[in-house]
Amino acid sequence: MGNKAKGYILGAAAAATYGLNPLFALPLYEDGMTADSVLFFRYLIALPVLAAMIKLRGRSFKVSGSQLCSLAVLGILVAVSSLTLFLSYNFMDVGIASTILFVYPIMVALIMVGVFHEKIKPLTIGCIVTALAGIGLLYKSSGEETLSVGGTLLVMASALSYAIYIVAINKTSLARVATLTVTFYMLLFGVSLFGVRLALAGNIEIPTAGNWYLWGALIGLAVFPTVVSFACTTSAIQYIGSTNTAILGALEPVTAVLIGVCVFGEILTPRDIVGLLMIIGAETIVIAGPKMSLRLSSIRRLFPRIRKQ
C-alpha cells in the first residue's frame, strides 16, 4: 500500500472517530451525567494515554514560560469549544449539531481576512452564502418544529472557539512545539476548567452503580474521538498534507448524522438532507479552494479544441 493510500485511510479514520462523540456521550447523558462531568473524565482519561505516546515517541514535555501561558489560553478555549458543543446535544439532534459545527473553516477564513487582512476570494464568499443557506434549511424542517436557537448559538460558539484556536496555533511560537506536547498541555488546562466548574457546582456525576458498563463509554470517548482521532490526523498530514486531511474532515458530521439516525432513531427530512449537503459541500470547497483552479486548468488542457473555441 502506497503512502498516499495510507494517508487517505488515516484521514478518513480520524474524521470518522471524531464523529463518534455522540455515540459515547448520549448514553452518559441519559444516565444523568452533565456535560461538565462527561468532559472532565474524557480529558482526564486521555491525559495518561497522551503522556505515554509522548514518551514512546521520544518527545519532550518541556515548553517555555511564554508558551505555557499560550497553552493555558488555548486549553481553556478548546475546553469551551468542547463544552458548548456537548451542551448543544441537549437542544438538538447530534447530527445537526455536528454539521453546523463544520462552519469553523469559514470562520477561520473570516478571521484571517478581518484580523490579518488576507484577501477573500469570490469563491469563498459564495461558499459562505451557501453554508448560511444550508443552516437556514436546517432551522425549520417540513413540520412545525424549529431548530433550537439556544442550541444553534451554542454550536456557533463552539465553532468560533475552535476557529480562534486554529488561527492562534499557527500564529504563535506553539507552531514550533511538538503537536503531541501541545495537545497534552491543552487537555491539562482544559480538565482544570471542568474541575473548577464541577467544584463550584458542588457535584460531580459518575455512571450509576447499575450501569458500570458506561465507564466503557467514558474510556471510548477519551480514546477514539480524542487520542485515536488526533494520532490518525497527525499521521495523515504527514502522508497527504493538511489540505487533503482537512477535506476528509467532512466525514465527521456525516458520521454523526449516521449515528444519530441508526443508533438513536433521529429522523432526517429531505429538507434536512439538502441543508446538510449544502453545508458540507461549501466547507469542502473552502478547504480545497486553493488547489481547485489548478485542477480545473489541468482539465481544460485535456480539451484543447474546446479551449480554442
Tab-separated table of C-alpha atoms in Angstrom, residues 30-253:
chain	number	residue	atom	x	y	z
A	30	GLU	CA	-29.228	9.517	29.644
A	31	ASP	CA	-27.641	8.188	32.835
A	32	GLY	CA	-27.794	11.659	34.371
A	33	MET	CA	-24.248	12.897	33.806
A	34	THR	CA	-23.781	16.550	32.890
A	35	ALA	CA	-21.611	17.860	30.051
A	36	ASP	CA	-19.023	19.070	32.604
A	37	SER	CA	-18.726	15.629	34.201
A	38	VAL	CA	-18.512	13.838	30.858
A	39	LEU	CA	-15.819	16.169	29.523
A	40	PHE	CA	-13.893	16.119	32.811
A	41	PHE	CA	-13.492	12.342	32.611
A	42	ARG	CA	-12.884	12.476	28.849
A	43	TYR	CA	-9.921	14.809	29.269
A	44	LEU	CA	-8.691	13.127	32.459
A	45	ILE	CA	-8.572	9.649	30.910
A	46	ALA	CA	-6.952	10.934	27.700
A	47	LEU	CA	-4.060	12.633	29.549
A	48	PRO	CA	-2.124	9.488	30.613
A	49	VAL	CA	-2.653	7.987	27.158
A	50	LEU	CA	-1.147	11.087	25.525
A	51	ALA	CA	1.676	11.154	28.087
A	52	ALA	CA	2.547	7.562	27.182
A	53	MET	CA	2.503	8.429	23.465
A	54	ILE	CA	4.878	11.362	24.075
A	55	LYS	CA	7.308	9.120	25.938
A	56	LEU	CA	7.109	6.297	23.397
A	57	ARG	CA	7.784	8.720	20.536
A	58	GLY	CA	10.698	10.316	22.373
A	59	ARG	CA	9.061	13.745	22.574
A	60	SER	CA	9.664	16.267	25.357
A	61	PHE	CA	7.254	17.864	27.808
A	62	LYS	CA	9.460	20.940	28.016
A	63	VAL	CA	7.995	24.301	26.980
A	64	SER	CA	8.959	27.904	27.741
A	65	GLY	CA	7.094	30.142	30.173
A	66	SER	CA	5.509	32.198	27.407
A	67	GLN	CA	4.484	29.045	25.561
A	68	LEU	CA	2.918	27.687	28.741
A	69	CYS	CA	0.829	30.860	29.043
A	70	SER	CA	-0.288	30.496	25.428
A	71	LEU	CA	-1.133	26.840	26.060
A	72	ALA	CA	-3.225	27.826	29.076
A	73	VAL	CA	-5.290	30.262	26.987
A	74	LEU	CA	-5.694	27.815	24.107
A	75	GLY	CA	-6.503	24.967	26.501
A	76	ILE	CA	-9.368	26.956	28.008
A	77	LEU	CA	-10.501	27.939	24.511
A	78	VAL	CA	-10.629	24.311	23.331
A	79	ALA	CA	-12.389	23.288	26.553
A	80	VAL	CA	-15.041	25.974	25.947
A	81	SER	CA	-15.449	24.648	22.396
A	82	SER	CA	-15.984	21.111	23.713
A	83	LEU	CA	-18.359	22.265	26.448
A	84	THR	CA	-20.617	24.335	24.199
A	85	LEU	CA	-20.806	21.509	21.634
A	86	PHE	CA	-21.727	18.931	24.258
A	87	LEU	CA	-24.296	21.285	25.800
A	88	SER	CA	-25.899	21.720	22.370
A	89	TYR	CA	-26.717	17.995	22.325
A	90	ASN	CA	-29.382	18.786	24.925
A	91	PHE	CA	-31.184	21.082	22.473
A	92	MET	CA	-30.897	19.466	19.042
A	93	ASP	CA	-30.122	16.254	17.173
A	94	VAL	CA	-26.442	15.350	17.322
A	95	GLY	CA	-26.154	15.048	13.543
A	96	ILE	CA	-27.454	18.569	13.013
A	97	ALA	CA	-25.201	19.971	15.760
A	98	SER	CA	-22.116	18.258	14.337
A	99	THR	CA	-22.855	19.565	10.848
A	100	ILE	CA	-23.408	23.160	11.955
A	101	LEU	CA	-20.096	22.893	13.835
A	102	PHE	CA	-18.417	22.326	10.477
A	103	VAL	CA	-18.750	26.044	9.694
A	104	TYR	CA	-15.495	26.632	11.589
A	105	PRO	CA	-13.329	26.745	8.407
A	106	ILE	CA	-15.481	29.631	7.168
A	107	MET	CA	-14.932	31.405	10.490
A	108	VAL	CA	-11.199	30.836	10.108
A	109	ALA	CA	-11.337	32.480	6.666
A	110	LEU	CA	-13.241	35.468	8.050
A	111	ILE	CA	-10.795	35.893	10.957
A	112	MET	CA	-7.840	35.795	8.577
A	113	VAL	CA	-9.478	38.486	6.428
A	114	GLY	CA	-10.577	40.736	9.279
A	115	VAL	CA	-7.550	40.423	11.563
A	116	PHE	CA	-4.662	39.552	9.251
A	117	HIS	CA	-6.023	41.353	6.152
A	118	GLU	CA	-5.865	38.357	3.861
A	119	LYS	CA	-7.837	38.687	0.634
A	120	ILE	CA	-11.067	36.769	0.378
A	121	LYS	CA	-11.946	35.219	-2.978
A	122	PRO	CA	-15.395	35.326	-4.619
A	123	LEU	CA	-15.493	31.526	-4.347
A	124	THR	CA	-15.128	31.765	-0.574
A	125	ILE	CA	-17.894	34.385	-0.386
A	126	GLY	CA	-20.146	32.094	-2.411
A	127	CYS	CA	-19.402	29.214	-0.059
A	128	ILE	CA	-20.234	31.345	2.976
A	129	VAL	CA	-23.609	32.250	1.458
A	130	THR	CA	-24.253	28.584	0.580
A	131	ALA	CA	-23.399	27.400	4.091
A	132	LEU	CA	-25.664	30.031	5.665
A	133	ALA	CA	-28.469	28.984	3.309
A	134	GLY	CA	-27.910	25.375	4.385
A	135	ILE	CA	-28.209	26.353	8.040
A	136	GLY	CA	-31.397	28.210	7.116
A	137	LEU	CA	-32.846	24.978	5.717
A	138	LEU	CA	-31.952	23.163	8.927
A	139	TYR	CA	-33.565	25.892	11.025
A	140	LYS	CA	-37.065	24.746	10.160
A	141	SER	CA	-37.993	21.309	8.921
A	142	SER	CA	-41.065	20.296	6.948
A	143	GLY	CA	-43.005	20.121	10.235
A	144	GLU	CA	-43.703	22.849	12.741
A	145	GLU	CA	-40.647	22.217	14.922
A	146	THR	CA	-37.843	24.744	14.507
A	147	LEU	CA	-34.177	24.337	15.263
A	148	SER	CA	-33.361	25.433	18.819
A	149	VAL	CA	-31.972	28.980	18.907
A	150	GLY	CA	-30.088	28.220	22.112
A	151	GLY	CA	-28.623	25.042	20.662
A	152	THR	CA	-27.606	26.818	17.463
A	153	LEU	CA	-25.877	29.591	19.406
A	154	LEU	CA	-24.008	27.001	21.471
A	155	VAL	CA	-22.740	25.237	18.342
A	156	MET	CA	-21.728	28.552	16.788
A	157	ALA	CA	-19.834	29.427	19.967
A	158	SER	CA	-18.105	26.044	19.766
A	159	ALA	CA	-17.159	26.614	16.120
A	160	LEU	CA	-15.901	30.144	16.833
A	161	SER	CA	-13.768	28.971	19.769
A	162	TYR	CA	-12.243	26.247	17.636
A	163	ALA	CA	-11.648	28.659	14.739
A	164	ILE	CA	-9.799	31.094	17.027
A	165	TYR	CA	-7.712	28.183	18.311
A	166	ILE	CA	-6.752	27.128	14.765
A	167	VAL	CA	-5.665	30.659	13.876
A	168	ALA	CA	-3.778	31.146	17.160
A	169	ILE	CA	-1.918	27.837	16.992
A	170	ASN	CA	-0.441	28.862	13.633
A	171	LYS	CA	0.329	32.463	14.595
A	172	THR	CA	2.270	31.822	17.829
A	173	SER	CA	5.509	30.121	18.819
A	174	LEU	CA	3.483	26.966	19.526
A	175	ALA	CA	3.802	26.153	15.824
A	176	ARG	CA	7.347	25.008	16.658
A	177	VAL	CA	6.299	22.744	19.546
A	178	ALA	CA	5.588	19.038	19.000
A	179	THR	CA	1.897	18.509	18.347
A	180	LEU	CA	1.553	15.794	20.984
A	181	THR	CA	3.047	18.089	23.614
A	182	VAL	CA	0.727	20.955	22.637
A	183	THR	CA	-2.291	18.669	22.864
A	184	PHE	CA	-1.226	17.261	26.232
A	185	TYR	CA	-0.970	20.687	27.864
A	186	MET	CA	-4.192	21.924	26.283
A	187	LEU	CA	-6.049	18.920	27.701
A	188	LEU	CA	-4.372	19.508	31.054
A	189	PHE	CA	-5.609	23.095	31.248
A	190	GLY	CA	-8.967	22.034	29.835
A	191	VAL	CA	-9.540	19.420	32.525
A	192	SER	CA	-8.670	22.100	35.092
A	193	LEU	CA	-11.529	24.269	33.771
A	194	PHE	CA	-14.018	21.421	34.128
A	195	GLY	CA	-12.641	20.600	37.577
A	196	VAL	CA	-13.216	24.189	38.745
A	197	ARG	CA	-16.729	24.268	37.276
A	198	LEU	CA	-17.609	20.991	38.993
A	199	ALA	CA	-16.136	22.216	42.298
A	200	LEU	CA	-18.228	25.399	42.115
A	201	ALA	CA	-21.327	23.351	41.299
A	202	GLY	CA	-20.524	21.140	44.300
A	203	ASN	CA	-21.353	17.984	42.426
A	204	ILE	CA	-19.717	15.551	40.028
A	205	GLU	CA	-21.627	12.748	38.365
A	206	ILE	CA	-20.257	9.291	37.655
A	207	PRO	CA	-22.024	6.347	35.975
A	208	THR	CA	-24.562	4.807	38.329
A	209	ALA	CA	-23.655	1.552	40.056
A	210	GLY	CA	-26.070	-0.479	37.969
A	211	ASN	CA	-24.625	0.919	34.740
A	212	TRP	CA	-20.948	0.139	35.308
A	213	TYR	CA	-20.538	-0.508	31.584
A	214	LEU	CA	-20.863	3.248	30.985
A	215	TRP	CA	-17.288	3.576	32.206
A	216	GLY	CA	-16.545	1.917	28.874
A	217	ALA	CA	-18.329	4.814	27.175
A	218	LEU	CA	-16.105	7.281	29.042
A	219	ILE	CA	-12.993	5.357	28.040
A	220	GLY	CA	-14.245	5.160	24.462
A	221	LEU	CA	-14.875	8.910	24.450
A	222	ALA	CA	-11.317	9.569	25.640
A	223	VAL	CA	-9.658	7.065	23.315
A	224	PHE	CA	-11.475	7.217	19.974
A	225	PRO	CA	-12.664	10.832	19.360
A	226	THR	CA	-9.683	12.191	21.291
A	227	VAL	CA	-6.481	10.126	21.178
A	228	VAL	CA	-7.087	7.924	18.117
A	229	SER	CA	-8.560	10.749	16.049
A	230	PHE	CA	-5.649	13.001	16.920
A	231	ALA	CA	-2.997	10.364	16.163
A	232	CYS	CA	-4.584	9.484	12.811
A	233	THR	CA	-4.854	13.156	11.866
A	234	THR	CA	-1.183	13.744	12.601
A	235	SER	CA	-0.103	10.750	10.536
A	236	ALA	CA	-2.460	11.604	7.670
A	237	ILE	CA	-0.992	15.117	7.399
A	238	GLN	CA	2.467	13.586	7.041
A	239	TYR	CA	1.305	11.421	4.132
A	240	ILE	CA	-1.158	13.607	2.191
A	241	GLY	CA	-0.806	17.094	3.674
A	242	SER	CA	-3.095	19.248	5.753
A	243	THR	CA	-5.430	20.260	2.891
A	244	ASN	CA	-6.461	16.748	1.898
A	245	THR	CA	-6.711	15.721	5.545
A	246	ALA	CA	-8.996	18.680	6.240
A	247	ILE	CA	-11.187	17.795	3.245
A	248	LEU	CA	-11.682	14.340	4.727
A	249	GLY	CA	-12.908	16.102	7.873
A	250	ALA	CA	-16.263	16.399	6.095
A	251	LEU	CA	-16.788	12.788	7.199
A	252	GLU	CA	-17.127	13.997	10.813
A	253	PRO	CA	-20.691	15.383	10.555
